[in-house]
Amino acid sequence: MMETLQTDSIKTTYKAEILRSSRVSSYQMEEIREITLKVENPEFKCGINQCVGVLIELPGNAFHHRYYSVAKISSKKSERERFSILVKRCNYIDGFSGEEVQGIASNYLCDRKSGDEITITGPYPLPFKVPGDPYANIIMIGLGTGIVPFRGLIKHIHDTKKS
């Protein structure tokens, strides 16, 4: 049975190598990075309508777990273990102290360099499906966590129509 976000017990983890991390937002905006990952474990299979969990070990905590939607997968069959996520570097104001606090997962990921290794879980299904009819009308409504899942779906539909 495929794990879901609700039933995830983080029992299966994978090591992912960061192949590339590049800023995709202008320097006048908040930082958004496209991070390309490679998982060499043949059991890991990822699709555009899925997300992965990123596990970060922290002092005082067993781990910090955050989910990121798959933004792009490699179209080459020989590179199926490669995929990208988009990460917005987040900072917030602490309601008690009024101080700016760095988001744990987003800053951790945005600070990683090519060759670094991270621990991931999943992949997990998202509620978005690509319609079988390439000419179907589509209405996309975000869940409140951004539009990254739509980016992958739109790119997949575009690439499929071209071939």
JSON list of C-alpha atoms in Angstrom, two decimals:
[
{"chain": "A", "resi": 1, "resn": "MET", "atom": "CA", "xyz": [0.00, 0.00, 0.00]},
{"chain": "A", "resi": 2, "resn": "MET", "atom": "CA", "xyz": [1.32, 3.45, -0.89]},
{"chain": "A", "resi": 3, "resn": "GLU", "atom": "CA", "xyz": [1.83, 5.65, 2.14]},
{"chain": "A", "resi": 4, "resn": "THR", "atom": "CA", "xyz": [-0.17, 8.86, 2.36]},
{"chain": "A", "resi": 5, "resn": "LEU", "atom": "CA", "xyz": [0.54, 12.09, 4.19]},
{"chain": "A", "resi": 6, "resn": "GLN", "atom": "CA", "xyz": [-1.88, 11.02, 6.93]},
{"chain": "A", "resi": 7, "resn": "THR", "atom": "CA", "xyz": [-0.43, 7.52, 7.47]},
{"chain": "A", "resi": 8, "resn": "ASP", "atom": "CA", "xyz": [3.23, 8.39, 7.07]},
{"chain": "A", "resi": 9, "resn": "SER", "atom": "CA", "xyz": [5.27, 6.96, 9.91]},
{"chain": "A", "resi": 10, "resn": "ILE", "atom": "CA", "xyz": [8.60, 7.94, 8.35]},
{"chain": "A", "resi": 11, "resn": "LYS", "atom": "CA", "xyz": [9.73, 4.35, 8.33]},
{"chain": "A", "resi": 12, "resn": "THR", "atom": "CA", "xyz": [11.18, 4.48, 4.81]},
{"chain": "A", "resi": 13, "resn": "THR", "atom": "CA", "xyz": [13.81, 7.09, 4.05]},
{"chain": "A", "resi": 14, "resn": "TYR", "atom": "CA", "xyz": [16.04, 7.72, 1.05]},
{"chain": "A", "resi": 15, "resn": "LYS", "atom": "CA", "xyz": [19.25, 9.66, 0.55]},
{"chain": "A", "resi": 16, "resn": "ALA", "atom": "CA", "xyz": [19.00, 12.32, -2.14]},
{"chain": "A", "resi": 17, "resn": "GLU", "atom": "CA", "xyz": [21.95, 14.16, -3.65]},
{"chain": "A", "resi": 18, "resn": "ILE", "atom": "CA", "xyz": [21.50, 17.80, -4.57]},
{"chain": "A", "resi": 19, "resn": "LEU", "atom": "CA", "xyz": [22.56, 18.12, -8.19]},
{"chain": "A", "resi": 20, "resn": "ARG", "atom": "CA", "xyz": [21.73, 21.80, -8.56]},
{"chain": "A", "resi": 21, "resn": "SER", "atom": "CA", "xyz": [20.25, 24.64, -6.55]},
{"chain": "A", "resi": 22, "resn": "SER", "atom": "CA", "xyz": [19.48, 27.80, -8.47]},
{"chain": "A", "resi": 23, "resn": "ARG", "atom": "CA", "xyz": [17.59, 30.94, -7.62]},
{"chain": "A", "resi": 24, "resn": "VAL", "atom": "CA", "xyz": [14.53, 31.35, -9.86]},
{"chain": "A", "resi": 25, "resn": "SER", "atom": "CA", "xyz": [13.19, 34.58, -8.34]},
{"chain": "A", "resi": 26, "resn": "SER", "atom": "CA", "xyz": [14.55, 38.05, -8.96]},
{"chain": "A", "resi": 27, "resn": "TYR", "atom": "CA", "xyz": [16.74, 39.59, -6.28]},
{"chain": "A", "resi": 28, "resn": "GLN", "atom": "CA", "xyz": [14.01, 42.17, -5.58]},
{"chain": "A", "resi": 29, "resn": "MET", "atom": "CA", "xyz": [11.69, 39.38, -4.39]},
{"chain": "A", "resi": 30, "resn": "GLU", "atom": "CA", "xyz": [11.85, 36.81, -1.64]},
{"chain": "A", "resi": 31, "resn": "GLU", "atom": "CA", "xyz": [14.23, 34.01, -2.55]},
{"chain": "A", "resi": 32, "resn": "ILE", "atom": "CA", "xyz": [12.77, 31.01, -4.38]},
{"chain": "A", "resi": 33, "resn": "ARG", "atom": "CA", "xyz": [15.11, 28.21, -5.42]},
{"chain": "A", "resi": 34, "resn": "GLU", "atom": "CA", "xyz": [14.67, 25.28, -7.78]},
{"chain": "A", "resi": 35, "resn": "ILE", "atom": "CA", "xyz": [16.50, 22.35, -6.21]},
{"chain": "A", "resi": 36, "resn": "THR", "atom": "CA", "xyz": [17.22, 19.32, -8.39]},
{"chain": "A", "resi": 37, "resn": "LEU", "atom": "CA", "xyz": [17.64, 16.04, -6.51]},
{"chain": "A", "resi": 38, "resn": "LYS", "atom": "CA", "xyz": [18.83, 12.58, -7.47]},
{"chain": "A", "resi": 39, "resn": "VAL", "atom": "CA", "xyz": [17.85, 9.39, -5.63]},
{"chain": "A", "resi": 40, "resn": "GLU", "atom": "CA", "xyz": [19.81, 6.34, -6.73]},
{"chain": "A", "resi": 41, "resn": "ASN", "atom": "CA", "xyz": [17.67, 3.79, -4.87]},
{"chain": "A", "resi": 42, "resn": "PRO", "atom": "CA", "xyz": [15.67, 1.84, -7.52]},
{"chain": "A", "resi": 43, "resn": "GLU", "atom": "CA", "xyz": [12.73, 1.49, -5.11]},
{"chain": "A", "resi": 44, "resn": "PHE", "atom": "CA", "xyz": [12.17, 5.26, -5.19]},
{"chain": "A", "resi": 45, "resn": "LYS", "atom": "CA", "xyz": [9.79, 6.24, -7.99]},
{"chain": "A", "resi": 46, "resn": "CYS", "atom": "CA", "xyz": [8.50, 9.78, -8.17]},
{"chain": "A", "resi": 47, "resn": "GLY", "atom": "CA", "xyz": [5.85, 11.49, -10.32]},
{"chain": "A", "resi": 48, "resn": "ILE", "atom": "CA", "xyz": [4.59, 14.99, -10.95]},
{"chain": "A", "resi": 49, "resn": "ASN", "atom": "CA", "xyz": [1.43, 14.51, -8.91]},
{"chain": "A", "resi": 50, "resn": "GLN", "atom": "CA", "xyz": [3.37, 13.65, -5.76]},
{"chain": "A", "resi": 51, "resn": "CYS", "atom": "CA", "xyz": [5.31, 15.27, -2.96]},
{"chain": "A", "resi": 52, "resn": "VAL", "atom": "CA", "xyz": [8.29, 14.23, -0.87]},
{"chain": "A", "resi": 53, "resn": "GLY", "atom": "CA", "xyz": [9.08, 14.79, 2.77]},
{"chain": "A", "resi": 54, "resn": "VAL", "atom": "CA", "xyz": [12.40, 16.32, 3.82]},
{"chain": "A", "resi": 55, "resn": "LEU", "atom": "CA", "xyz": [13.78, 15.13, 7.17]},
{"chain": "A", "resi": 56, "resn": "ILE", "atom": "CA", "xyz": [16.14, 17.41, 9.04]},
{"chain": "A", "resi": 57, "resn": "GLU", "atom": "CA", "xyz": [17.86, 16.31, 12.23]},
{"chain": "A", "resi": 58, "resn": "LEU", "atom": "CA", "xyz": [18.03, 19.07, 14.82]},
{"chain": "A", "resi": 59, "resn": "PRO", "atom": "CA", "xyz": [19.54, 19.38, 18.28]},
{"chain": "A", "resi": 60, "resn": "GLY", "atom": "CA", "xyz": [16.84, 18.65, 20.86]},
{"chain": "A", "resi": 61, "resn": "ASN", "atom": "CA", "xyz": [14.48, 17.09, 18.30]},
{"chain": "A", "resi": 62, "resn": "ALA", "atom": "CA", "xyz": [14.51, 13.69, 16.68]},
{"chain": "A", "resi": 63, "resn": "PHE", "atom": "CA", "xyz": [13.76, 15.36, 13.33]},
{"chain": "A", "resi": 64, "resn": "HIS", "atom": "CA", "xyz": [11.93, 18.16, 11.53]},
{"chain": "A", "resi": 65, "resn": "HIS", "atom": "CA", "xyz": [9.71, 16.92, 8.65]},
{"chain": "A", "resi": 66, "resn": "ARG", "atom": "CA", "xyz": [8.38, 19.17, 5.86]},
{"chain": "A", "resi": 67, "resn": "TYR", "atom": "CA", "xyz": [6.65, 18.30, 2.59]},
{"chain": "A", "resi": 68, "resn": "TYR", "atom": "CA", "xyz": [7.51, 19.72, -0.84]},
{"chain": "A", "resi": 69, "resn": "SER", "atom": "CA", "xyz": [5.59, 19.13, -4.06]},
{"chain": "A", "resi": 70, "resn": "VAL", "atom": "CA", "xyz": [7.46, 17.75, -7.04]},
{"chain": "A", "resi": 71, "resn": "ALA", "atom": "CA", "xyz": [7.81, 20.64, -9.48]},
{"chain": "A", "resi": 72, "resn": "LYS", "atom": "CA", "xyz": [9.53, 18.81, -12.34]},
{"chain": "A", "resi": 73, "resn": "ILE", "atom": "CA", "xyz": [10.72, 15.33, -13.23]},
{"chain": "A", "resi": 74, "resn": "SER", "atom": "CA", "xyz": [13.29, 14.43, -15.83]},
{"chain": "A", "resi": 75, "resn": "SER", "atom": "CA", "xyz": [11.74, 13.59, -19.19]},
{"chain": "A", "resi": 76, "resn": "LYS", "atom": "CA", "xyz": [14.65, 11.24, -19.97]},
{"chain": "A", "resi": 77, "resn": "LYS", "atom": "CA", "xyz": [13.99, 7.63, -19.02]},
{"chain": "A", "resi": 78, "resn": "SER", "atom": "CA", "xyz": [17.65, 7.24, -18.05]},
{"chain": "A", "resi": 79, "resn": "GLU", "atom": "CA", "xyz": [17.25, 10.05, -15.48]},
{"chain": "A", "resi": 80, "resn": "ARG", "atom": "CA", "xyz": [13.95, 9.00, -13.84]},
{"chain": "A", "resi": 81, "resn": "GLU", "atom": "CA", "xyz": [15.51, 9.28, -10.40]},
{"chain": "A", "resi": 82, "resn": "ARG", "atom": "CA", "xyz": [15.95, 13.05, -10.91]},
{"chain": "A", "resi": 83, "resn": "PHE", "atom": "CA", "xyz": [13.31, 15.56, -9.89]},
{"chain": "A", "resi": 84, "resn": "SER", "atom": "CA", "xyz": [13.04, 19.16, -8.75]},
{"chain": "A", "resi": 85, "resn": "ILE", "atom": "CA", "xyz": [11.28, 20.95, -5.93]},
{"chain": "A", "resi": 86, "resn": "LEU", "atom": "CA", "xyz": [10.74, 24.68, -5.48]},
{"chain": "A", "resi": 87, "resn": "VAL", "atom": "CA", "xyz": [11.57, 26.16, -2.09]},
{"chain": "A", "resi": 88, "resn": "LYS", "atom": "CA", "xyz": [10.78, 29.67, -0.87]},
{"chain": "A", "resi": 89, "resn": "ARG", "atom": "CA", "xyz": [13.17, 30.83, 1.86]},
{"chain": "A", "resi": 90, "resn": "CYS", "atom": "CA", "xyz": [10.82, 31.65, 4.74]},
{"chain": "A", "resi": 91, "resn": "ASN", "atom": "CA", "xyz": [11.30, 33.93, 7.68]},
{"chain": "A", "resi": 92, "resn": "TYR", "atom": "CA", "xyz": [8.61, 34.96, 10.13]},
{"chain": "A", "resi": 93, "resn": "ILE", "atom": "CA", "xyz": [8.14, 37.30, 13.06]},
{"chain": "A", "resi": 94, "resn": "ASP", "atom": "CA", "xyz": [7.85, 35.56, 16.43]},
{"chain": "A", "resi": 95, "resn": "GLY", "atom": "CA", "xyz": [4.55, 36.64, 17.99]},
{"chain": "A", "resi": 96, "resn": "PHE", "atom": "CA", "xyz": [6.01, 36.73, 21.49]},
{"chain": "A", "resi": 97, "resn": "SER", "atom": "CA", "xyz": [9.45, 38.32, 21.06]},
{"chain": "A", "resi": 98, "resn": "GLY", "atom": "CA", "xyz": [8.83, 40.27, 17.85]},
{"chain": "A", "resi": 99, "resn": "GLU", "atom": "CA", "xyz": [12.12, 38.95, 16.47]},
{"chain": "A", "resi": 100, "resn": "GLU", "atom": "CA", "xyz": [12.56, 37.61, 12.96]},
{"chain": "A", "resi": 101, "resn": "VAL", "atom": "CA", "xyz": [13.01, 33.83, 12.96]},
{"chain": "A", "resi": 102, "resn": "GLN", "atom": "CA", "xyz": [14.31, 31.75, 10.07]},
{"chain": "A", "resi": 103, "resn": "GLY", "atom": "CA", "xyz": [12.11, 28.93, 8.82]},
{"chain": "A", "resi": 104, "resn": "ILE", "atom": "CA", "xyz": [13.90, 25.68, 9.62]},
{"chain": "A", "resi": 105, "resn": "ALA", "atom": "CA", "xyz": [13.32, 23.54, 6.53]},
{"chain": "A", "resi": 106, "resn": "SER", "atom": "CA", "xyz": [13.28, 26.26, 3.89]},
{"chain": "A", "resi": 107, "resn": "ASN", "atom": "CA", "xyz": [16.52, 27.84, 5.09]},
{"chain": "A", "resi": 108, "resn": "TYR", "atom": "CA", "xyz": [18.16, 24.43, 5.47]},
{"chain": "A", "resi": 109, "resn": "LEU", "atom": "CA", "xyz": [17.29, 23.53, 1.86]},
{"chain": "A", "resi": 110, "resn": "CYS", "atom": "CA", "xyz": [18.12, 26.94, 0.39]},
{"chain": "A", "resi": 111, "resn": "ASP", "atom": "CA", "xyz": [21.57, 26.80, 2.03]},
{"chain": "A", "resi": 112, "resn": "ARG", "atom": "CA", "xyz": [22.44, 23.37, 0.54]},
{"chain": "A", "resi": 113, "resn": "LYS", "atom": "CA", "xyz": [24.96, 23.18, -2.31]},
{"chain": "A", "resi": 114, "resn": "SER", "atom": "CA", "xyz": [25.51, 20.80, -5.22]},
{"chain": "A", "resi": 115, "resn": "GLY", "atom": "CA", "xyz": [26.85, 17.49, -3.90]},
{"chain": "A", "resi": 116, "resn": "ASP", "atom": "CA", "xyz": [25.18, 17.82, -0.49]},
{"chain": "A", "resi": 117, "resn": "GLU", "atom": "CA", "xyz": [23.03, 14.91, 0.63]},
{"chain": "A", "resi": 118, "resn": "ILE", "atom": "CA", "xyz": [19.64, 15.19, 2.33]},
{"chain": "A", "resi": 119, "resn": "THR", "atom": "CA", "xyz": [17.19, 12.63, 3.73]},
{"chain": "A", "resi": 120, "resn": "ILE", "atom": "CA", "xyz": [13.76, 12.36, 2.15]},
{"chain": "A", "resi": 121, "resn": "THR", "atom": "CA", "xyz": [10.60, 10.29, 2.62]},
{"chain": "A", "resi": 122, "resn": "GLY", "atom": "CA", "xyz": [7.78, 9.39, 0.28]},
{"chain": "A", "resi": 123, "resn": "PRO", "atom": "CA", "xyz": [6.81, 10.01, -2.38]},
{"chain": "A", "resi": 124, "resn": "TYR", "atom": "CA", "xyz": [3.22, 10.72, -1.36]},
{"chain": "A", "resi": 125, "resn": "PRO", "atom": "CA", "xyz": [0.23, 11.21, -3.68]},
{"chain": "A", "resi": 126, "resn": "LEU", "atom": "CA", "xyz": [-1.34, 14.62, -4.13]},
{"chain": "A", "resi": 127, "resn": "PRO", "atom": "CA", "xyz": [-5.03, 15.13, -4.89]},
{"chain": "A", "resi": 128, "resn": "PHE", "atom": "CA", "xyz": [-4.20, 16.43, -8.38]},
{"chain": "A", "resi": 129, "resn": "LYS", "atom": "CA", "xyz": [-4.47, 14.16, -11.40]},
{"chain": "A", "resi": 130, "resn": "VAL", "atom": "CA", "xyz": [-3.64, 14.85, -15.03]},
{"chain": "A", "resi": 131, "resn": "PRO", "atom": "CA", "xyz": [-6.79, 14.27, -17.10]},
{"chain": "A", "resi": 132, "resn": "GLY", "atom": "CA", "xyz": [-6.58, 11.55, -19.75]},
{"chain": "A", "resi": 133, "resn": "ASP", "atom": "CA", "xyz": [-8.10, 13.89, -22.35]},
{"chain": "A", "resi": 134, "resn": "PRO", "atom": "CA", "xyz": [-5.37, 16.34, -23.45]},
{"chain": "A", "resi": 135, "resn": "TYR", "atom": "CA", "xyz": [-8.07, 18.89, -24.39]},
{"chain": "A", "resi": 136, "resn": "ALA", "atom": "CA", "xyz": [-10.00, 18.74, -21.11]},
{"chain": "A", "resi": 137, "resn": "ASN", "atom": "CA", "xyz": [-10.72, 22.02, -19.36]},
{"chain": "A", "resi": 138, "resn": "ILE", "atom": "CA", "xyz": [-8.87, 22.34, -16.07]},
{"chain": "A", "resi": 139, "resn": "ILE", "atom": "CA", "xyz": [-9.56, 24.57, -13.08]},
{"chain": "A", "resi": 140, "resn": "MET", "atom": "CA", "xyz": [-6.65, 24.77, -10.64]},
{"chain": "A", "resi": 141, "resn": "ILE", "atom": "CA", "xyz": [-7.23, 25.98, -7.09]},
{"chain": "A", "resi": 142, "resn": "GLY", "atom": "CA", "xyz": [-4.32, 26.09, -4.63]},
{"chain": "A", "resi": 143, "resn": "LEU", "atom": "CA", "xyz": [-4.58, 24.37, -1.26]},
{"chain": "A", "resi": 144, "resn": "GLY", "atom": "CA", "xyz": [-2.99, 27.30, 0.56]},
{"chain": "A", "resi": 145, "resn": "THR", "atom": "CA", "xyz": [0.59, 26.06, 0.32]},
{"chain": "A", "resi": 146, "resn": "GLY", "atom": "CA", "xyz": [1.40, 27.44, -3.10]},
{"chain": "A", "resi": 147, "resn": "ILE", "atom": "CA", "xyz": [1.06, 26.56, -6.75]},
{"chain": "A", "resi": 148, "resn": "VAL", "atom": "CA", "xyz": [4.09, 24.30, -7.20]},
{"chain": "A", "resi": 149, "resn": "PRO", "atom": "CA", "xyz": [2.01, 21.17, -7.92]},
{"chain": "A", "resi": 150, "resn": "PHE", "atom": "CA", "xyz": [0.37, 23.02, -10.81]},
{"chain": "A", "resi": 151, "resn": "ARG", "atom": "CA", "xyz": [3.74, 23.90, -12.33]},
{"chain": "A", "resi": 152, "resn": "GLY", "atom": "CA", "xyz": [4.57, 20.22, -12.72]},
{"chain": "A", "resi": 153, "resn": "LEU", "atom": "CA", "xyz": [1.12, 19.37, -14.07]},
{"chain": "A", "resi": 154, "resn": "ILE", "atom": "CA", "xyz": [1.19, 22.19, -16.63]},
{"chain": "A", "resi": 155, "resn": "LYS", "atom": "CA", "xyz": [4.70, 21.27, -17.78]},
{"chain": "A", "resi": 156, "resn": "HIS", "atom": "CA", "xyz": [3.66, 17.60, -18.09]},
{"chain": "A", "resi": 157, "resn": "ILE", "atom": "CA", "xyz": [0.55, 18.51, -20.13]},
{"chain": "A", "resi": 158, "resn": "HIS", "atom": "CA", "xyz": [2.61, 20.83, -22.35]},
{"chain": "A", "resi": 159, "resn": "ASP", "atom": "CA", "xyz": [5.33, 18.23, -22.94]},
{"chain": "A", "resi": 160, "resn": "THR", "atom": "CA", "xyz": [2.74, 15.51, -23.61]},
{"chain": "A", "resi": 161, "resn": "LYS", "atom": "CA", "xyz": [0.92, 17.61, -26.22]},
{"chain": "A", "resi": 162, "resn": "LYS", "atom": "CA", "xyz": [4.23, 18.30, -28.01]},
{"chain": "A", "resi": 163, "resn": "SER", "atom": "CA", "xyz": [5.00, 14.60, -28.46]}
]
